Coordinates of C-alpha atoms in Angstrom, one line a residue:
M160 CA 0.2 -0.1 0.0
S161 CA 1.5 3.3 -0.9
R162 CA 1.1 6.6 1.1
P163 CA -1.9 8.8 0.0
R164 CA -1.3 11.9 -2.1
I165 CA -3.4 14.3 -0.5
D166 CA -4.1 18.4 -1.0
Y167 CA -1.9 20.7 1.4
S168 CA -3.6 23.8 0.6
L169 CA -5.1 24.6 3.8
Y170 CA -3.0 23.1 6.5
Y171 CA -4.8 23.8 9.8
V172 CA -2.7 23.3 13.2
T173 CA -5.5 23.3 15.9
G174 CA -5.2 25.5 18.9
R175 CA -7.8 25.0 21.4
S176 CA -6.7 27.6 23.8
L177 CA -7.1 29.8 21.0
L178 CA -10.8 29.3 20.5
P179 CA -13.4 32.2 21.0
P180 CA -16.1 31.8 23.3
A181 CA -19.0 29.5 22.0
P182 CA -21.8 31.7 20.4
T183 CA -25.3 31.9 21.8
S184 CA -26.6 29.8 18.9
Y185 CA -24.5 26.8 19.9
T186 CA -26.4 24.5 22.0
G187 CA -24.1 21.1 22.5
P188 CA -22.2 20.3 25.3
P189 CA -19.3 23.1 26.0
G190 CA -16.7 20.4 26.0
D191 CA -17.8 19.7 22.1
W192 CA -17.1 23.4 21.3
Y193 CA -14.0 22.8 19.8
L194 CA -15.4 20.0 17.6
A195 CA -18.1 21.9 16.1
H196 CA -15.5 24.8 15.3
L197 CA -13.3 22.3 13.7
E198 CA -16.2 21.0 11.8
Q199 CA -17.1 24.7 10.6
A200 CA -13.7 24.9 9.6
L201 CA -13.4 21.6 7.4
A202 CA -16.6 22.8 5.9
G203 CA -15.1 26.1 4.9
G204 CA -12.3 24.3 3.0
V205 CA -9.5 23.1 5.2
T206 CA -7.8 20.3 3.6
V207 CA -5.3 19.2 6.2
V208 CA -5.8 19.0 10.1
Q209 CA -2.9 18.5 12.5
V210 CA -3.6 18.2 16.3
R211 CA -1.1 20.0 18.6
E212 CA -1.5 19.5 22.2
K213 CA 1.8 20.3 23.9
D214 CA 0.3 21.2 27.7
V215 CA -2.0 18.2 28.1
D216 CA -1.2 14.5 29.4
G217 CA -1.3 11.6 27.0
G218 CA -4.9 10.5 27.9
E219 CA -6.2 14.0 27.2
F220 CA -4.1 14.1 24.2
Y221 CA -5.3 10.8 22.5
E222 CA -9.2 11.6 23.4
V223 CA -8.6 15.0 21.6
A224 CA -7.3 13.2 18.5
R225 CA -9.7 10.4 18.6
R226 CA -12.5 12.9 18.4
S227 CA -10.7 15.3 16.0
K228 CA -10.2 12.1 13.6
E229 CA -13.9 11.3 13.4
V230 CA -14.6 14.4 12.2
C231 CA -12.2 14.6 9.7
D232 CA -13.2 11.3 8.4
R233 CA -16.4 12.8 7.8
Y234 CA -14.9 15.2 5.4
N235 CA -12.6 12.6 3.9
V236 CA -9.6 15.2 5.4
P237 CA -6.5 13.8 6.8
L238 CA -5.2 14.0 10.3
F239 CA -1.7 14.3 11.4
V240 CA -0.8 14.0 15.2
N241 CA 2.1 16.2 16.4
D242 CA 5.0 14.6 17.8
R243 CA 2.9 11.7 19.6
L244 CA 4.1 8.8 17.4
D245 CA 2.5 6.3 20.1
I246 CA -1.1 8.1 19.5
A247 CA -0.5 8.3 15.7
C248 CA 0.2 4.8 15.6
L249 CA -3.0 3.8 17.6
L250 CA -5.3 5.8 15.6
K251 CA -3.6 5.1 12.2
C252 CA -3.4 8.5 11.4
H253 CA 0.0 10.7 9.8
L254 CA 2.8 12.2 12.2
H255 CA 4.6 15.7 12.1
V256 CA 7.8 16.0 14.2
G257 CA 9.6 18.9 14.8
Q258 CA 13.7 19.2 15.0
S259 CA 13.8 18.7 18.9
D260 CA 11.1 15.7 18.6
L261 CA 11.9 12.1 17.7
P262 CA 14.2 11.9 14.6
A263 CA 12.8 11.4 11.6
R264 CA 14.5 8.7 10.3
L265 CA 13.4 6.7 13.5
A266 CA 9.9 8.0 13.2
R267 CA 9.5 6.7 9.9
Q268 CA 10.9 3.4 11.0
L269 CA 8.0 3.2 13.9
L270 CA 5.5 4.7 11.8
G271 CA 5.7 2.2 9.3
P272 CA 5.7 2.6 5.1
D273 CA 2.2 3.5 4.8
A274 CA 1.4 6.6 6.9
L275 CA 2.5 10.5 6.0
L276 CA 5.2 12.0 7.7
G277 CA 6.2 16.0 8.2
V278 CA 9.1 17.4 9.3
S279 CA 9.7 21.1 10.3
V280 CA 12.4 23.0 9.0
N281 CA 13.9 26.4 9.8
T282 CA 17.3 26.5 7.8
V283 CA 18.6 25.2 4.6
D284 CA 20.8 22.8 6.2
E285 CA 17.6 21.2 8.0
M286 CA 16.0 21.2 4.8
R287 CA 19.1 19.3 2.9
L288 CA 19.0 16.8 5.9
V289 CA 15.5 16.0 5.1
L290 CA 16.2 15.3 1.8
D291 CA 19.4 13.3 2.5
E292 CA 17.2 11.2 4.9
G293 CA 14.4 10.6 2.3
V294 CA 11.7 9.7 4.8
A295 CA 9.7 12.8 5.0
D296 CA 6.4 13.2 2.6
Y297 CA 6.4 17.1 3.2
V298 CA 8.1 19.9 5.2
G299 CA 6.5 22.7 7.2
I300 CA 8.9 25.9 6.9
G301 CA 8.8 28.5 9.4
P302 CA 8.1 30.8 11.5
C303 CA 7.8 33.1 8.4
F304 CA 6.5 35.7 10.8
G305 CA 6.3 36.3 14.5
T306 CA 3.3 34.9 16.0
Q307 CA 1.9 34.3 19.5
T308 CA 0.7 30.6 19.1
K309 CA 4.3 29.3 19.5
K310 CA 7.3 30.2 21.7
N311 CA 9.6 30.6 18.9
L312 CA 12.6 28.9 19.5
N313 CA 13.8 29.6 15.9
P314 CA 14.8 32.5 14.2
I315 CA 12.0 34.6 11.9
M316 CA 12.6 33.6 8.3
G317 CA 10.6 36.0 6.4
P318 CA 9.2 35.3 2.7
R319 CA 12.9 35.4 1.5
G320 CA 14.1 33.0 4.0
V321 CA 11.2 30.6 3.1
R322 CA 12.3 31.0 -0.4
A323 CA 15.8 30.0 0.4
I324 CA 14.6 26.8 1.5
L325 CA 12.6 26.2 -1.5
E326 CA 15.6 26.7 -3.4
V327 CA 17.2 23.8 -1.9
L328 CA 13.9 21.8 -2.0
G329 CA 14.0 22.3 -5.7
D330 CA 11.9 19.8 -7.8
S331 CA 11.9 17.2 -5.3
E332 CA 8.7 15.3 -4.8
V333 CA 8.5 16.5 -0.9
K334 CA 5.6 18.9 -0.5
A335 CA 6.2 22.0 1.4
V336 CA 4.0 24.5 3.7
V337 CA 4.7 27.3 5.2
I338 CA 3.6 28.3 8.9
G339 CA 3.9 31.4 11.4
G340 CA 1.9 34.6 11.0
I341 CA 0.3 33.3 8.2
T342 CA -2.8 35.7 7.8
P343 CA -5.1 37.1 5.0
S344 CA -2.8 40.2 5.1
T345 CA 0.5 38.6 5.1
I346 CA -0.4 35.7 2.2
P347 CA -0.2 37.8 -0.8
N348 CA 3.2 38.9 -0.1
V349 CA 4.3 35.4 0.8
L350 CA 2.8 33.9 -2.3
A351 CA 4.4 36.6 -4.2
Q352 CA 8.0 36.5 -2.9
T353 CA 8.3 32.6 -1.8
P354 CA 8.5 30.9 -5.4
A355 CA 12.3 30.0 -5.9
P356 CA 13.9 29.7 -9.4
L357 CA 15.1 26.4 -10.8
A358 CA 17.7 25.7 -13.0
S359 CA 15.1 24.4 -15.6
G360 CA 13.7 27.8 -16.0
G361 CA 10.5 27.5 -13.9
Y362 CA 9.9 28.5 -9.9
R363 CA 9.4 25.8 -6.8
H364 CA 6.3 26.9 -5.1
L365 CA 4.8 26.5 -1.7
D366 CA 2.1 23.4 -1.8
G367 CA 0.2 24.9 1.0
L368 CA -0.6 27.5 3.8
A369 CA -0.4 26.5 7.4
V370 CA -2.2 28.4 10.0
V371 CA -3.3 28.3 13.6
S372 CA -4.9 31.5 15.0
S373 CA -6.2 32.4 11.7
I374 CA -8.8 29.8 12.0
S375 CA -8.7 28.6 15.5
A376 CA -9.4 32.4 17.0
A377 CA -11.7 33.1 14.6
H378 CA -15.5 33.2 15.5
D379 CA -16.8 32.3 12.0
P380 CA -14.3 29.5 11.0
F381 CA -16.4 28.7 8.2
T382 CA -15.7 32.0 6.5
A383 CA -12.0 32.1 7.7
A384 CA -11.2 28.6 5.9
T385 CA -12.7 30.0 3.0
E386 CA -11.2 33.0 2.6
L387 CA -8.0 31.6 3.3
R388 CA -7.9 28.8 0.7
A389 CA -9.6 31.1 -1.9
L390 CA -6.1 33.3 -1.3
F391 CA -4.1 30.4 -1.8
L392 CA -5.8 29.2 -5.0
G393 CA -5.7 32.9 -6.3
R394 CA -1.9 32.6 -6.4
K395 CA -2.7 31.5 -10.1
M396 CA -3.9 34.7 -10.8
L397 CA -0.5 36.0 -9.9
P398 CA 1.8 37.4 -12.5
S399 CA 3.6 34.1 -13.9
W400 CA 7.4 34.0 -13.8
N401 CA 8.7 31.8 -16.2
L402 CA 12.6 31.8 -16.9
N403 CA 12.3 29.8 -20.3
A404 CA 9.8 32.5 -21.6
S405 CA 11.5 35.3 -23.5
T406 CA 9.9 38.6 -24.0
A407 CA 10.8 38.1 -27.7
A408 CA 8.1 40.8 -29.1
L409 CA 9.5 43.4 -26.5
D410 CA 12.5 44.3 -28.2
E411 CA 14.3 47.7 -27.9
Q412 CA 12.2 49.3 -30.5
Q413 CA 9.1 48.6 -28.8
L414 CA 10.2 49.6 -25.4
V415 CA 10.9 52.9 -26.9
R416 CA 7.8 53.2 -28.6
N417 CA 6.0 52.2 -24.9
A418 CA 8.1 55.0 -23.5
V419 CA 6.9 57.8 -26.4
D420 CA 3.1 56.6 -25.8
M421 CA 3.5 56.7 -21.8
L422 CA 5.0 60.6 -22.0
K423 CA 2.3 61.4 -24.7
L424 CA -0.3 60.4 -22.0
L425 CA 1.6 62.2 -19.1
R426 CA 2.0 65.6 -21.7
E427 CA -1.8 65.5 -22.5
G428 CA -2.7 65.6 -18.9
A429 CA -5.7 63.2 -19.1
H430 CA -3.5 61.1 -16.8
K431 CA -2.2 62.7 -13.7
P432 CA -0.5 60.0 -11.4
L433 CA -0.4 60.6 -7.8
V434 CA 2.9 59.2 -6.5
H435 CA 3.2 58.7 -2.7
H436 CA 7.1 59.1 -1.9
I437 CA 8.7 58.1 1.3
T438 CA 12.0 59.3 0.7
N439 CA 15.0 61.2 2.0
Q440 CA 15.4 64.7 3.3
V441 CA 18.1 65.3 0.9
V442 CA 16.3 64.9 -2.4
M443 CA 12.7 65.6 -1.2
N444 CA 12.4 69.1 -3.1
D445 CA 13.9 67.9 -6.2
T446 CA 12.1 64.7 -6.5
A447 CA 8.9 66.4 -6.0
N448 CA 9.8 69.1 -8.7
L449 CA 10.8 66.3 -11.0
T450 CA 7.6 64.8 -10.7
L451 CA 5.8 68.0 -11.5
A452 CA 8.0 68.4 -14.3
F453 CA 6.9 65.1 -15.8
G454 CA 3.3 66.1 -15.2
A455 CA 2.5 64.0 -12.2
S456 CA 1.3 64.6 -8.5
P457 CA 3.9 64.0 -5.6
I458 CA 2.6 63.6 -2.2
M459 CA 5.6 63.4 0.5
S460 CA 4.5 62.2 3.4
S461 CA 6.3 59.6 6.0
S462 CA 3.0 59.3 8.4
P463 CA 2.3 55.8 8.9
D464 CA -1.2 56.8 10.2
E465 CA -2.3 58.0 6.7
A466 CA -0.4 55.6 4.5
P467 CA -3.2 52.9 4.3
H468 CA -5.7 55.6 3.0
L469 CA -3.3 57.2 0.7
S470 CA -2.7 53.8 -0.9
T471 CA -6.7 53.5 -2.2
L472 CA -5.8 57.1 -4.2
I473 CA -2.2 56.9 -5.2
S474 CA -1.1 55.6 -8.7
C475 CA 2.5 54.3 -7.3
L476 CA 4.3 54.1 -4.1
L477 CA 8.2 55.2 -4.1
L478 CA 10.4 53.9 -1.1
N479 CA 13.8 55.6 -0.7
L480 CA 15.9 54.1 2.0
G481 CA 18.2 57.4 2.1
T482 CA 18.3 59.1 5.6
I483 CA 16.4 56.3 7.3
T484 CA 15.2 56.3 10.8
E485 CA 13.4 53.6 12.6
Q486 CA 9.8 55.5 12.1
Q487 CA 10.6 56.1 8.7
I488 CA 11.2 52.1 7.8
A489 CA 8.2 51.7 10.1
S490 CA 5.8 53.9 7.5
Q491 CA 7.7 52.4 4.6
K492 CA 6.7 48.8 5.6
I493 CA 3.0 50.0 6.5
A494 CA 2.7 51.9 3.2
G495 CA 4.1 48.9 1.2
E496 CA 1.5 46.4 2.9
A497 CA -1.2 48.9 1.9
A498 CA -0.1 49.3 -1.8
N499 CA 0.2 45.2 -1.8
R500 CA -3.4 44.7 -0.8
N501 CA -4.4 47.6 -3.1
Q502 CA -2.6 46.2 -6.1
K503 CA -0.3 49.3 -6.3
P504 CA 3.1 49.2 -7.8
V505 CA 6.0 49.6 -5.5
V506 CA 9.4 51.2 -6.4
F507 CA 12.2 50.7 -3.8
D508 CA 15.4 52.6 -4.2
P509 CA 17.9 51.0 -1.5
V510 CA 20.0 54.0 -1.2
G511 CA 23.3 52.9 0.3
V512 CA 22.2 49.6 1.2
G513 CA 25.6 48.0 1.3
A514 CA 27.3 50.7 3.4
T515 CA 26.2 49.4 6.8
E516 CA 24.7 46.2 8.1
Y517 CA 22.0 48.4 9.7
R518 CA 21.0 49.2 6.1
K519 CA 21.1 46.1 5.0
K520 CA 18.8 44.5 7.5
S521 CA 16.3 47.6 7.2
A522 CA 16.3 46.9 3.3
S523 CA 15.8 43.1 4.3
D524 CA 13.1 43.9 6.8
L525 CA 11.0 45.9 4.0
L526 CA 11.4 43.6 1.1
N527 CA 10.1 40.9 3.7
A528 CA 7.1 43.2 4.7
C529 CA 6.1 43.9 1.2
H530 CA 6.6 43.0 -2.5
V531 CA 8.0 45.6 -4.8
S532 CA 7.7 45.9 -8.5
I533 CA 10.8 47.8 -9.4
I534 CA 13.8 48.1 -7.8
K535 CA 16.1 50.7 -8.8
G536 CA 19.7 51.2 -7.5
N537 CA 23.3 51.8 -8.5
A538 CA 25.8 48.9 -8.8
G539 CA 26.8 48.9 -5.0
E540 CA 23.4 48.7 -4.1
V541 CA 22.5 46.1 -6.6
G542 CA 25.5 44.2 -5.6
A543 CA 24.6 44.3 -1.9
L544 CA 21.1 43.0 -2.4
A545 CA 22.4 40.2 -4.5
G546 CA 24.9 39.5 -2.1
L547 CA 28.0 40.0 -4.2
S548 CA 31.2 41.9 -3.1
E549 CA 32.4 42.7 -6.8
V550 CA 31.4 46.4 -6.6
Q551 CA 31.6 47.9 -3.2
A552 CA 30.0 51.2 -2.0
R553 CA 31.3 53.9 -0.3
G554 CA 28.2 55.9 1.5
V555 CA 25.5 55.8 -1.0
D556 CA 28.2 55.6 -4.0
S557 CA 29.4 52.9 -5.9
V558 CA 33.5 52.5 -5.9
G559 CA 35.3 51.0 -9.0
A560 CA 34.9 50.0 -12.3
G561 CA 31.6 47.8 -12.1
F562 CA 30.7 44.3 -12.6
K563 CA 32.4 42.3 -15.5
D564 CA 29.0 41.1 -16.4
P565 CA 26.3 43.6 -15.3
A566 CA 23.8 41.8 -17.3
S567 CA 23.9 38.6 -15.7
V568 CA 24.0 40.3 -12.3
V569 CA 20.5 42.4 -12.8
R570 CA 18.9 39.3 -14.6
T571 CA 19.8 37.1 -11.6
L572 CA 18.6 39.2 -9.1
A573 CA 15.3 40.2 -10.9
A574 CA 14.7 36.3 -11.4
R575 CA 15.4 35.6 -7.8
E576 CA 13.1 38.3 -6.6
K577 CA 10.4 38.3 -9.2
L578 CA 10.6 41.9 -10.2
V579 CA 12.1 44.3 -12.6
V580 CA 15.5 45.5 -11.5
A581 CA 17.0 48.9 -12.8
M582 CA 21.0 49.3 -12.3
S583 CA 22.2 53.1 -13.0
G584 CA 25.5 53.9 -14.1
K585 CA 27.2 55.4 -17.3
V586 CA 25.2 52.6 -18.7
D587 CA 21.8 51.8 -17.2
Y588 CA 21.0 47.9 -17.3
V589 CA 17.0 46.6 -16.6
S590 CA 15.9 43.3 -16.5
D591 CA 12.6 41.2 -15.7
G592 CA 14.4 38.3 -15.0
R593 CA 14.4 36.9 -18.5
D594 CA 15.8 39.9 -21.0
V595 CA 18.2 42.4 -20.4
F596 CA 18.2 45.9 -22.0
A597 CA 21.0 48.7 -21.8
I598 CA 20.3 52.2 -21.9
E599 CA 23.1 54.3 -23.3
N600 CA 21.7 57.6 -22.9
G601 CA 22.7 60.2 -19.8
S602 CA 25.2 63.0 -19.1
E603 CA 28.5 63.3 -17.1
W604 CA 27.0 66.0 -15.5
Q605 CA 24.6 63.5 -13.6
E606 CA 27.5 62.7 -11.4
S607 CA 28.0 65.9 -10.0
I608 CA 24.9 66.6 -8.2
T609 CA 23.9 65.1 -5.2
G610 CA 20.7 62.7 -5.4
S611 CA 20.6 62.3 -9.1
G612 CA 19.9 58.6 -8.7
C613 CA 17.0 59.3 -6.4
M614 CA 15.9 61.7 -9.1
A615 CA 16.0 58.8 -11.7
S616 CA 14.2 56.6 -9.2
A617 CA 11.3 59.1 -9.0
C618 CA 10.9 59.6 -12.8
V619 CA 9.8 55.9 -13.3
P620 CA 6.6 56.3 -11.2
C621 CA 5.1 59.4 -13.0
F622 CA 4.6 57.6 -16.0
P623 CA 0.7 56.6 -16.6
A624 CA 0.4 53.6 -18.6
S625 CA 1.3 51.0 -16.4
L626 CA 3.0 51.5 -13.2
S627 CA 4.5 54.7 -11.3
L628 CA 8.2 55.6 -10.9
S629 CA 10.3 58.3 -9.8
L630 CA 13.4 61.6 -11.1
C631 CA 16.6 58.8 -11.4
S632 CA 14.5 56.6 -9.1
T633 CA 11.6 59.2 -9.3
A634 CA 11.8 59.0 -13.1
V635 CA 11.0 55.2 -12.8
A636 CA 8.5 55.5 -10.2
L637 CA 6.7 58.1 -12.5
F638 CA 6.4 55.8 -15.1
A639 CA 5.2 52.8 -13.2
G640 CA 2.0 54.4 -12.3
L641 CA 0.8 54.5 -15.8
R642 CA -0.1 51.0 -15.6
H643 CA 1.0 50.3 -19.4
E644 CA 0.3 46.8 -20.9
S645 CA 3.8 45.9 -20.9
G646 CA 4.4 46.6 -17.0
S647 CA 7.1 47.4 -14.9
L648 CA 9.9 46.6 -17.7
S649 CA 8.5 49.5 -19.8
A650 CA 8.0 51.5 -16.7
A651 CA 11.5 51.1 -15.7
V652 CA 13.1 51.8 -19.3
A653 CA 10.7 54.6 -20.0
G654 CA 11.6 56.2 -16.6
L655 CA 15.4 55.9 -17.1
V656 CA 15.3 57.0 -20.5
A657 CA 13.3 60.0 -20.0
I658 CA 15.7 61.5 -17.3
N659 CA 18.9 60.6 -19.2
V660 CA 17.5 62.3 -22.3
A661 CA 16.4 65.4 -20.2
A662 CA 20.1 65.2 -18.5
E663 CA 21.5 65.3 -22.6
L664 CA 19.2 68.2 -23.3
A665 CA 20.1 70.1 -20.2
A666 CA 23.9 69.5 -20.6
E667 CA 23.7 71.2 -23.8
R668 CA 22.5 74.5 -22.9
A669 CA 24.6 77.4 -23.0
D670 CA 23.5 78.4 -19.4
V671 CA 24.8 75.2 -17.6
Q672 CA 28.2 76.6 -15.9
G673 CA 28.4 74.1 -13.2
P674 CA 26.7 71.4 -11.0
N675 CA 23.8 74.0 -9.5
T676 CA 22.8 75.4 -12.9
F677 CA 22.9 72.0 -14.2
R678 CA 20.3 70.8 -11.6
A679 CA 17.9 73.7 -12.4
A680 CA 18.6 72.8 -16.2
L681 CA 17.6 69.3 -15.5
I682 CA 14.3 69.8 -14.2
D683 CA 13.2 72.3 -16.7
E684 CA 14.3 69.8 -19.4
C685 CA 12.2 67.1 -17.7
F686 CA 9.2 69.9 -18.1
R687 CA 10.2 70.4 -21.6
I688 CA 11.0 67.3 -23.0
T689 CA 8.5 65.8 -25.9
P690 CA 7.6 62.2 -26.8
D691 CA 9.8 63.2 -30.4
D692 CA 12.9 63.9 -28.1
L693 CA 12.2 60.3 -26.8
A694 CA 11.8 58.8 -30.2
R695 CA 14.8 61.0 -31.7
R696 CA 17.5 60.1 -28.8
A697 CA 16.8 57.1 -27.0
K698 CA 19.7 54.6 -27.1
V699 CA 18.3 51.1 -25.9
K700 CA 20.0 48.0 -26.6
K701 CA 18.6 44.2 -26.3
L702 CA 21.4 42.1 -24.7

């Protein structure tokens, strides 16, 4: 008899201590409220149940598990017992063990070949051991986020830590669920960030979500389970990332045409993207003026209290690491989560991320909290996010000649993070994880002013067809707000081409005598630049 193949999509780990009081409509015995609550959850779509009882004696554990199995059997839903091999054997059900419980290899020997066995993992080494032993049917990866339902002895992983384990799991037949802080508000980000790229060109995805309090503490477990399962099944509606699917139809000529079309929309004034900037104090005035110059509307607010409401109004959110404080990072997390909920694009400029460990941690925390559409940074910043040391950072600037193979760097990071990466420099490189485009526009004057990179990021959200970008970073955000059918890639390219062509036009002016006059001329040319200027001067090449 072979072990059953089951649906792991909604894995409910019970928690009797978290149950709400029974409603007045419940007329059964007080001790049976847990079972009634469980049955409602099963009716709502729970596909797997695990009984976890850490603070009761063996007799009580057995009775809870026995009665839970009776309910689960009515719905043809498999039951797992946490840790207690003896009870799993007595009830002929399945077993889950943690790292401090009975070793998985021994558990399999005693459990026999016909029952399913799950193992908790928190590190890539633990995942490798599970694969080497070859006895587990699935792994529970976590904790993804902090949770009050269990005293976490393991470090919080975040979605990117979960992804690292899925990358080790690869195309193995071992299934994977994620646990720890899995709620309706965190699920979209978890599903967006955790898929891990495979050498074959696809991605390894989670097989299910494991929840505790999201169901056990719910007053209406039927509705809670229905919503949770719908969110997981809705992952099929998320953007599909396939590294073998080339954007052959999107060549450099089409990208330039898209940029021209987006600038026309801005110049016509029918669409005026509202771009929310949470940025640094050094560039705030310049990026706000640049956003206005392109025809978009900036709102410069770092208040965490208004971020959720603003998210319903904006076209794009621009997050700039710049002059970071604890309050600013907290505000950026809240704003990013709200943007994800409201399906608004997020552009992230990781200013100086490689300069200090504090900045690296802040960027990692932010990327774990929300999924961004576009990362725009210089070589040092992109290298730090990619975990490379080939290009070093000094403060917010890159040091040295750059990467030997910049196209590979941006492509690999974009594929891993499932977003668009735009890396600025003498030549800008933009990738969606499949294709890479080089932009050879710009002026040496841009290196002479503070915040030129942040201005580029701010340009992207201004462009009204598909996404909103910012000036270097602003330029990117401007175009991201345009919701163009070709998405983040077009927005990033359009924003960078626009700011760089404007820089060329500014540098040609006779009144530019130094950095300060160039800064003013740059904003003027962002205001004056025409679609014909872009079409005539854009230098975009597909690599």
